[in-house]
Amino acid sequence: MRENISRLEKISLLLEPAAQDRLHAIKKIIDYSEDFLQNINSLPSYYVTDKKGLGIYDSPIGEDAGNLDELLKSLKENVDTPGLNPASKGHLGYIPGGGIFHSSLGDYLAAITNRYAGVFFASPGAVRMENMLLEWMSSIIGYPKTSGGNLTSGGSIANLIGIVSARDAFQIKAKVLDKTVIYLSEHGHHSIDKAIRIAGLNECVKRYIPLDDRYRIKSQELEDIICSDQKAGLRPWLIVASAGTTDVGAVDPLTEIGSIAEKYNLWFHVDAAYGGFFVLCDSGKAVLQDLNKSDSIVMDPHKGLFVPYGSGAVLVKNKIQLLESHHYQANYMQDASTSTDELSPADLSPELSKHFRGLRLWLPLKLIGLVPFRAALEEKIQLARYFYKELQSIEGIELGPYPELSVVTFRYLPKSGDANEFNKKLVNEIQRDGKVFLSSTMLNGKFVIRLAVLAFRTHLDTIDLAIDIIKNKIERIK
Ligand SMILES: *Cc1c(COP(=O)(O)O)cnc(C)c1O
């Protein structure tokens, strides 16, 4: 038996490379990442290949050891080339993500030390670090000390956690669902609908409130509908508003909606996944008034703090409500459940074992300081406004709402022919060209093109380039 165990030990030691092998591998990884970063400004934002990464299947998972050079070659060809390049300055579609370098160092350390950030007992310092980050987020939006939160994988899970907390705080049980009303915007993110469904709330009555000419919830209509629902014997429960919609970057009237939620005793959830961190800059702060009137809020560090994908956050004003929906007990966790010093992430989300997400946020925020984050966010708003102004001087362009945050919508109105067809062709041409990536949406049946500025590498030169490309492509299609 001992012999067999020793034999297995020898093989399993391959899981622990020696120091010189580690350094050798690290050097290759650094060479790869440096090659990527040094060429980032000339890499396309969108790249169409025939195989679309299919080559990854050519080398299936097997018994034998691979070769790092070959694997990196496959990574480059099959993964880091085809499709959208979110790290590029020309990513101006959807809501751009981040990828600041300092976060990668935090992720590297988190992976090496593998601290167990789910439970205070296991890693008190890691949990304190995550709670400190959440307290900081609470402070920038003006939440009180009673608030608590969770660092999630993204905004979708954060919305789910917020809505589940709202459900339990108001004791929304199966038998009352069809009498319970949720108030929404047509321009709410689809992750809200998904969260409602996953939370078992799809049988609730859903009211989509009419929007004003800037695609914001009309608060008077909201109040009127709540009143008529009350009169009809229904139970108004939840309002979901956006601080930065995906379509046009609209900020719903949070002050008015907050007052309505208070007056009628409704839970007020704000999806600020895209817009929330703009409170860090002056122009953003001016349009994001009264975020703290909400009961729960979602903000995505992998958008507004420019960290790599895998970082969202939810904050709940009364952390007990968050805790009551997500805490758990289990016999095998009895050693861990004694501490009351700090709330543990595992008691505040569906996750137990989880990535130590705090480190990829803490390291850059501490190492660089807030100054460049604030400047970059202000810069992105100003770039969107500059783009808006410049596009006004192109004949035939029809612009959407003035950008309060950093999304601009527009379309070209051809002298003849179908405008929707023309703009579909236009955005396809821009994407195929690949130097910048813009996306599109439908607004009241009109096909419009969107420019969303939030990639941290996007600066004035990229916006000027985008304007040139738009002008050229319009001429070509005409
Ligand atoms: C991006 C986004 C989401 C979804 O967040 P993920 O991090 O992609 O899961 C939700 N709401 C809004 C407004 C968003 O912009």
GROMACS .gro file of N, CA and C and ligand atoms in nm, residues 95 153-157 159 189 191 244-246 271 273-274 300 302-303, ligand 1:
model
   69
   95ILE      N    1  -2.146   4.786  -2.357
   95ILE     CA    2  -2.080   4.865  -2.254
   95ILE      C    3  -1.938   4.809  -2.245
  153SER      N    4  -1.963   3.823  -0.937
  153SER     CA    5  -1.893   3.800  -1.063
  153SER      C    6  -1.931   3.905  -1.168
  154GLY      N    7  -2.042   3.973  -1.148
  154GLY     CA    8  -2.086   4.074  -1.244
  154GLY      C    9  -2.220   4.132  -1.204
  155GLY      N   10  -2.272   4.218  -1.290
  155GLY     CA   11  -2.396   4.287  -1.261
  155GLY      C   12  -2.518   4.196  -1.261
  156SER      N   13  -2.515   4.092  -1.342
  156SER     CA   14  -2.632   4.004  -1.351
  156SER      C   15  -2.657   3.933  -1.218
  157ILE      N   16  -2.551   3.876  -1.161
  157ILE     CA   17  -2.566   3.809  -1.032
  157ILE      C   18  -2.597   3.911  -0.923
  159ASN      N   19  -2.770   4.186  -0.962
  159ASN     CA   20  -2.913   4.217  -0.972
  159ASN      C   21  -2.997   4.105  -0.909
  189HIS      N   22  -3.214   4.659  -1.815
  189HIS     CA   23  -3.126   4.555  -1.870
  189HIS      C   24  -3.194   4.418  -1.862
  191SER      N   25  -3.090   4.146  -1.772
  191SER     CA   26  -3.054   4.067  -1.654
  191SER      C   27  -3.156   4.086  -1.541
  244GLY      N   28  -2.812   5.479  -1.578
  244GLY     CA   29  -2.733   5.447  -1.696
  244GLY      C   30  -2.789   5.324  -1.767
  245THR      N   31  -2.884   5.347  -1.859
  245THR     CA   32  -2.936   5.232  -1.934
  245THR      C   33  -2.836   5.191  -2.041
  246THR      N   34  -2.847   5.066  -2.083
  246THR     CA   35  -2.755   5.015  -2.183
  246THR      C   36  -2.785   5.079  -2.319
  271ASP      N   37  -3.036   4.969  -1.088
  271ASP     CA   38  -2.933   4.903  -1.166
  271ASP      C   39  -2.837   5.010  -1.218
  273ALA      N   40  -2.517   4.923  -1.290
  273ALA     CA   41  -2.403   4.839  -1.330
  273ALA      C   42  -2.309   4.917  -1.421
  274TYR      N   43  -2.369   4.988  -1.517
  274TYR     CA   44  -2.287   5.069  -1.609
  274TYR      C   45  -2.252   5.205  -1.547
  300ASP      N   46  -2.088   4.784  -1.143
  300ASP     CA   47  -1.990   4.689  -1.198
  300ASP      C   48  -1.850   4.748  -1.200
  302HIS      N   49  -1.610   4.597  -1.319
  302HIS     CA   50  -1.549   4.562  -1.448
  302HIS      C   51  -1.599   4.651  -1.562
  303LYS      N   52  -1.684   4.746  -1.529
  303LYS     CA   53  -1.714   4.853  -1.625
  303LYS      C   54  -1.649   4.982  -1.574
  479LIG     C1   55  -2.367   4.530  -1.801
  479LIG     C2   56  -2.497   4.556  -1.738
  479LIG     C3   57  -2.564   4.458  -1.664
  479LIG     C4   58  -2.514   4.316  -1.656
  479LIG     O1   59  -2.394   4.308  -1.590
  479LIG     P1   60  -2.290   4.191  -1.618
  479LIG     O2   61  -2.173   4.238  -1.540
  479LIG     O3   62  -2.266   4.189  -1.766
  479LIG     O4   63  -2.348   4.065  -1.569
  479LIG     C5   64  -2.680   4.491  -1.601
  479LIG     N1   65  -2.731   4.615  -1.611
  479LIG     C6   66  -2.671   4.712  -1.682
  479LIG     C7   67  -2.733   4.847  -1.690
  479LIG     C8   68  -2.551   4.686  -1.748
  479LIG     O5   69  -2.492   4.782  -1.819
   0.00000   0.00000   0.00000
